[in-house]
Amino acid sequence: MSEKTKGQELCEELSYKRRNYFEVASEEEKQAIFDYAEGYKAFLDAAKTEREATQRSVELARGAGFTEYHFGDPLKAGDKKYFVNRGKSVVVFRVGSLPLEEDGLRIIASHIDAPRVDIKQNPLYEDSGMAFLKTHYYGGIKKYQWTAIPLALHGVVILKDGTKVEIRVGEEAGDPVFYINDLLPHLGGEQMSGSASKLIEGEQLNVLVGGLPYADGEVKDRIKLTVLSVLKEKYGMCEEDFLSAELSAVPAFPARDVGFDRALIGAYGHDDRVCAYPALTAVLWNETPHTVLAMLVDKEEIGSEGNTGIQSKVYEDLMEEISIALGANFRKVRAASKCLSSDVTAAFDPNFAGVYEKMNAAILSCGTAMCKFTGARGKSGSNDANAEFIGEVRKMFAEEGVVWQTAELGKVDIGGGGTVAKFVANLNIDTVDLGVPVISMHAPWEVISKADLYSNYKAFLAFMK
Ligand code: MN
Ligand code: MN
């Protein structure tokens, strides 16, 4: 091998180079990357809604020896707890040995809701040989992407007597699935010449749920009646029970490896389970001297609102309750706390290169991506983390050999997005965004790299060290 020139040496010493994690990982670590992805795929399939993600997280927590926590319970170092908020959000936490007022809480915040198509409160009708459910979509979707694919129905119905019935149809082999109609290209000339945002309008996102007329010529809307009779038989519900139901149509596809080399995973709802699962497993599976919390919250996709979104006081109350139980001053505790707000970012896509600024876009497989700021139009609505805190986190990652990168979501003034970061930061907690780059974010089926998934997990381990 020839000697390096002085310039080459200087280049190595002074220049920043992003690294592809697959390329720099040892054989052993590469195996760990692929092994970890298997558990993640299973989690995705079990947890397509925030309710299911909460349920599955609680099961995993119990399996790891965590027990349920309620406000007012005593706490001591070494305790492993989970806290459920209304069945739609869960916080798993470990009480550490370090003094809370000086060390603060180490928080990883991710969300477990995902864009989808929600069923309206009075949804069922029949028209021209078909029965449909009316919908109102949830989160930012390209509506046309949700047509002509198999859909599953997930959710709960609260019956007149208060009984809660869980519904999950379209996931098991042999289950029927559901469908949103699209127009055939033969008649789609006018549709295709318009704006893509108008290809399918909100009120056209009607979910096809039946086609068999009830065998009684005396009644009107016989297909609707068949659907109602099946719902009665299976769930004990009548039409009025839709009024107090929370049902969602989600893609019926399972998570699958993508590519000949299986480097990637395609699935519904990587945003943000690809961060929530590493947050959860980091806290469940690893001891730490810090008091750490993985907060898996709801409603991020619609602005983190409501009593299960991160803006709810319940999360602040929980942190305060933990402080009180450990005899610490909450104001001091949160001033000393640190948070990784872990949400996905956009991976640079060469097929749409024009909307990215490549130097500052996340590149697939180069590790979990830190976003100093999110927002839009001059960083509006962004947390914009302090350089000091980023420097601190950067040092943690360097010490643990985490392969990571920084990212900005798209070119300046092209668009933007927000996360839960700013709401946590409002509590006087140092916070920065860190998450996995996603291809086709918010599509019914998104793609991520297994390397970035594992990098995110390793980043959390470094944060907890
Ligand atoms: Mn997200
Ligand atoms: Mn999102």
mmCIF file of C-alpha atoms in Angstrom, residues 73-238:
data_model
loop_
_atom_site.group_PDB
_atom_site.id
_atom_site.type_symbol
_atom_site.label_atom_id
_atom_site.label_comp_id
_atom_site.label_asym_id
_atom_site.label_seq_id
_atom_site.Cartn_x
_atom_site.Cartn_y
_atom_site.Cartn_z
ATOM 1 C CA ASP A 73 -47.235 4.681 44.411
ATOM 2 C CA PRO A 74 -43.934 4.615 46.315
ATOM 3 C CA LEU A 75 -40.777 4.299 44.188
ATOM 4 C CA LYS A 76 -37.192 3.329 44.914
ATOM 5 C CA ALA A 77 -33.969 2.844 42.972
ATOM 6 C CA GLY A 78 -34.123 -0.286 40.844
ATOM 7 C CA ASP A 79 -37.902 -0.153 40.271
ATOM 8 C CA LYS A 80 -39.093 -1.080 36.775
ATOM 9 C CA LYS A 81 -42.526 0.363 36.000
ATOM 10 C CA TYR A 82 -45.005 1.078 33.250
ATOM 11 C CA PHE A 83 -47.748 3.685 33.263
ATOM 12 C CA VAL A 84 -50.718 3.432 30.905
ATOM 13 C CA ASN A 85 -52.691 6.503 29.846
ATOM 14 C CA ARG A 86 -56.231 5.627 28.696
ATOM 15 C CA GLY A 87 -55.059 2.556 26.811
ATOM 16 C CA LYS A 88 -53.553 4.737 24.067
ATOM 17 C CA SER A 89 -50.212 5.777 25.409
ATOM 18 C CA VAL A 90 -47.684 4.165 27.723
ATOM 19 C CA VAL A 91 -44.576 5.240 29.606
ATOM 20 C CA VAL A 92 -42.078 2.580 30.699
ATOM 21 C CA PHE A 93 -39.495 3.703 33.212
ATOM 22 C CA ARG A 94 -36.631 2.578 35.403
ATOM 23 C CA VAL A 95 -35.712 4.299 38.623
ATOM 24 C CA GLY A 96 -31.958 4.809 38.711
ATOM 25 C CA SER A 97 -29.463 5.110 41.524
ATOM 26 C CA LEU A 98 -28.148 8.593 40.677
ATOM 27 C CA PRO A 99 -29.573 11.549 42.663
ATOM 28 C CA LEU A 100 -32.575 12.834 40.715
ATOM 29 C CA GLU A 101 -32.156 16.558 41.417
ATOM 30 C CA GLU A 102 -28.646 16.573 39.945
ATOM 31 C CA ASP A 103 -28.992 13.914 37.268
ATOM 32 C CA GLY A 104 -32.580 14.606 36.186
ATOM 33 C CA LEU A 105 -34.666 12.281 34.057
ATOM 34 C CA ARG A 106 -33.433 10.789 30.777
ATOM 35 C CA ILE A 107 -36.459 10.836 28.519
ATOM 36 C CA ILE A 108 -36.979 9.254 25.116
ATOM 37 C CA ALA A 109 -40.253 10.472 23.601
ATOM 38 C CA SER A 110 -41.798 8.805 20.554
ATOM 39 C CA HIS A 111 -45.297 8.471 19.191
ATOM 40 C CA ILE A 112 -47.330 5.368 18.448
ATOM 41 C CA ASP A 113 -50.176 6.822 16.383
ATOM 42 C CA ALA A 114 -49.827 6.764 12.590
ATOM 43 C CA PRO A 115 -51.672 8.276 9.624
ATOM 44 C CA ARG A 116 -54.712 6.242 8.620
ATOM 45 C CA VAL A 117 -58.359 6.466 7.606
ATOM 46 C CA ASP A 118 -60.777 6.749 10.552
ATOM 47 C CA ILE A 119 -64.405 5.647 10.357
ATOM 48 C CA LYS A 120 -66.995 8.386 10.949
ATOM 49 C CA GLN A 121 -69.543 8.187 13.774
ATOM 50 C CA ASN A 122 -72.539 7.494 11.508
ATOM 51 C CA PRO A 123 -70.732 5.675 8.726
ATOM 52 C CA LEU A 124 -72.744 2.827 7.193
ATOM 53 C CA TYR A 125 -74.711 3.120 3.938
ATOM 54 C CA GLU A 126 -75.350 1.190 0.774
ATOM 55 C CA ASP A 127 -75.319 2.339 -2.812
ATOM 56 C CA SER A 128 -75.435 0.463 -6.119
ATOM 57 C CA GLY A 129 -74.730 -3.049 -4.905
ATOM 58 C CA MET A 130 -72.124 -2.099 -2.307
ATOM 59 C CA ALA A 131 -72.064 -1.192 1.387
ATOM 60 C CA PHE A 132 -69.579 1.431 2.568
ATOM 61 C CA LEU A 133 -68.313 3.136 5.704
ATOM 62 C CA LYS A 134 -67.819 6.928 5.562
ATOM 63 C CA THR A 135 -64.423 8.092 6.832
ATOM 64 C CA HIS A 136 -62.398 11.086 7.911
ATOM 65 C CA TYR A 137 -58.658 10.575 7.453
ATOM 66 C CA TYR A 138 -56.236 10.987 10.373
ATOM 67 C CA GLY A 139 -52.915 12.772 9.900
ATOM 68 C CA GLY A 140 -51.240 13.970 6.737
ATOM 69 C CA ILE A 141 -51.877 11.537 3.914
ATOM 70 C CA LYS A 142 -51.774 11.581 0.124
ATOM 71 C CA LYS A 143 -55.368 10.393 -0.181
ATOM 72 C CA TYR A 144 -54.934 8.659 -3.548
ATOM 73 C CA GLN A 145 -52.364 6.274 -1.991
ATOM 74 C CA TRP A 146 -55.045 4.728 0.207
ATOM 75 C CA THR A 147 -57.225 3.503 -2.658
ATOM 76 C CA ALA A 148 -57.053 0.074 -4.266
ATOM 77 C CA ILE A 149 -55.090 -1.612 -1.475
ATOM 78 C CA PRO A 150 -56.251 -4.183 1.099
ATOM 79 C CA LEU A 151 -57.267 -2.541 4.359
ATOM 80 C CA ALA A 152 -57.859 -3.954 7.822
ATOM 81 C CA LEU A 153 -60.256 -2.537 10.411
ATOM 82 C CA HIS A 154 -58.936 -1.983 13.926
ATOM 83 C CA GLY A 155 -60.470 -0.373 16.951
ATOM 84 C CA VAL A 156 -63.027 -0.479 19.706
ATOM 85 C CA VAL A 157 -66.776 -0.139 20.007
ATOM 86 C CA ILE A 158 -68.394 0.914 23.259
ATOM 87 C CA LEU A 159 -71.822 -0.739 23.275
ATOM 88 C CA LYS A 160 -74.942 0.864 24.724
ATOM 89 C CA ASP A 161 -74.430 -0.942 28.047
ATOM 90 C CA GLY A 162 -70.826 0.282 28.289
ATOM 91 C CA THR A 163 -69.177 -2.968 27.214
ATOM 92 C CA LYS A 164 -65.993 -2.407 25.219
ATOM 93 C CA VAL A 165 -65.618 -4.669 22.184
ATOM 94 C CA GLU A 166 -62.320 -4.883 20.314
ATOM 95 C CA ILE A 167 -62.337 -5.224 16.555
ATOM 96 C CA ARG A 168 -59.410 -6.383 14.443
ATOM 97 C CA VAL A 169 -60.331 -7.776 11.025
ATOM 98 C CA GLY A 170 -58.091 -8.243 8.027
ATOM 99 C CA GLU A 171 -54.827 -9.297 9.633
ATOM 100 C CA GLU A 172 -55.173 -13.071 9.952
ATOM 101 C CA ALA A 173 -54.947 -15.440 6.978
ATOM 102 C CA GLY A 174 -58.518 -16.139 5.948
ATOM 103 C CA ASP A 175 -59.849 -12.810 7.272
ATOM 104 C CA PRO A 176 -61.746 -10.638 4.816
ATOM 105 C CA VAL A 177 -60.169 -7.250 4.074
ATOM 106 C CA PHE A 178 -61.661 -3.891 3.087
ATOM 107 C CA TYR A 179 -61.078 -1.509 0.237
ATOM 108 C CA ILE A 180 -61.321 2.066 -1.024
ATOM 109 C CA ASN A 181 -62.392 2.240 -4.672
ATOM 110 C CA ASP A 182 -60.436 4.080 -7.342
ATOM 111 C CA LEU A 183 -61.393 4.988 -10.885
ATOM 112 C CA LEU A 184 -60.318 2.838 -13.833
ATOM 113 C CA PRO A 185 -57.806 4.556 -16.160
ATOM 114 C CA HIS A 186 -60.235 4.119 -19.065
ATOM 115 C CA LEU A 187 -62.521 6.689 -17.442
ATOM 116 C CA GLY A 188 -59.844 8.528 -15.505
ATOM 117 C CA GLY A 189 -58.853 11.097 -18.104
ATOM 118 C CA GLU A 190 -60.367 14.068 -16.307
ATOM 119 C CA GLN A 191 -59.309 12.773 -12.883
ATOM 120 C CA MET A 192 -55.693 12.347 -14.008
ATOM 121 C CA SER A 193 -55.460 15.790 -15.583
ATOM 122 C CA GLY A 194 -56.236 17.561 -12.294
ATOM 123 C CA SER A 195 -54.107 18.199 -9.241
ATOM 124 C CA ALA A 196 -52.953 15.082 -7.357
ATOM 125 C CA SER A 197 -54.466 16.470 -4.152
ATOM 126 C CA LYS A 198 -57.855 16.228 -5.877
ATOM 127 C CA LEU A 199 -57.399 12.758 -7.414
ATOM 128 C CA ILE A 200 -59.406 11.390 -4.528
ATOM 129 C CA GLU A 201 -61.352 13.773 -2.309
ATOM 130 C CA GLY A 202 -61.869 13.215 1.405
ATOM 131 C CA GLU A 203 -65.516 12.289 0.954
ATOM 132 C CA GLN A 204 -64.548 9.662 -1.646
ATOM 133 C CA LEU A 205 -62.483 7.726 0.894
ATOM 134 C CA ASN A 206 -65.393 5.388 1.577
ATOM 135 C CA VAL A 207 -64.469 1.910 2.742
ATOM 136 C CA LEU A 208 -66.120 -0.972 0.903
ATOM 137 C CA VAL A 209 -67.468 -3.418 3.501
ATOM 138 C CA GLY A 210 -70.146 -5.543 1.839
ATOM 139 C CA GLY A 211 -72.054 -6.715 -1.210
ATOM 140 C CA LEU A 212 -74.526 -9.415 -0.146
ATOM 141 C CA PRO A 213 -78.241 -8.489 0.029
ATOM 142 C CA TYR A 214 -80.119 -9.790 3.075
ATOM 143 C CA ALA A 215 -82.605 -12.468 1.973
ATOM 144 C CA ASP A 216 -85.789 -10.523 2.624
ATOM 145 C CA GLY A 217 -87.395 -8.581 -0.229
ATOM 146 C CA GLU A 218 -89.495 -6.565 2.214
ATOM 147 C CA VAL A 219 -86.627 -4.389 3.466
ATOM 148 C CA LYS A 220 -84.728 -1.533 1.820
ATOM 149 C CA ASP A 221 -80.899 -1.373 1.964
ATOM 150 C CA ARG A 222 -80.533 -5.131 2.172
ATOM 151 C CA ILE A 223 -76.712 -5.141 1.803
ATOM 152 C CA LYS A 224 -76.433 -2.718 4.692
ATOM 153 C CA LEU A 225 -78.677 -5.045 6.692
ATOM 154 C CA THR A 226 -76.391 -8.012 5.959
ATOM 155 C CA VAL A 227 -73.401 -6.034 7.227
ATOM 156 C CA LEU A 228 -75.354 -5.028 10.347
ATOM 157 C CA SER A 229 -76.366 -8.631 10.966
ATOM 158 C CA VAL A 230 -72.729 -9.781 10.760
ATOM 159 C CA LEU A 231 -71.678 -7.005 13.163
ATOM 160 C CA LYS A 232 -74.457 -8.090 15.541
ATOM 161 C CA GLU A 233 -73.421 -11.713 15.361
ATOM 162 C CA LYS A 234 -69.685 -11.088 15.753
ATOM 163 C CA TYR A 235 -69.571 -8.089 18.088
ATOM 164 C CA GLY A 236 -73.048 -7.760 19.545
ATOM 165 C CA MET A 237 -73.332 -4.268 18.079
ATOM 166 C CA CYS A 238 -76.091 -2.371 16.298
#
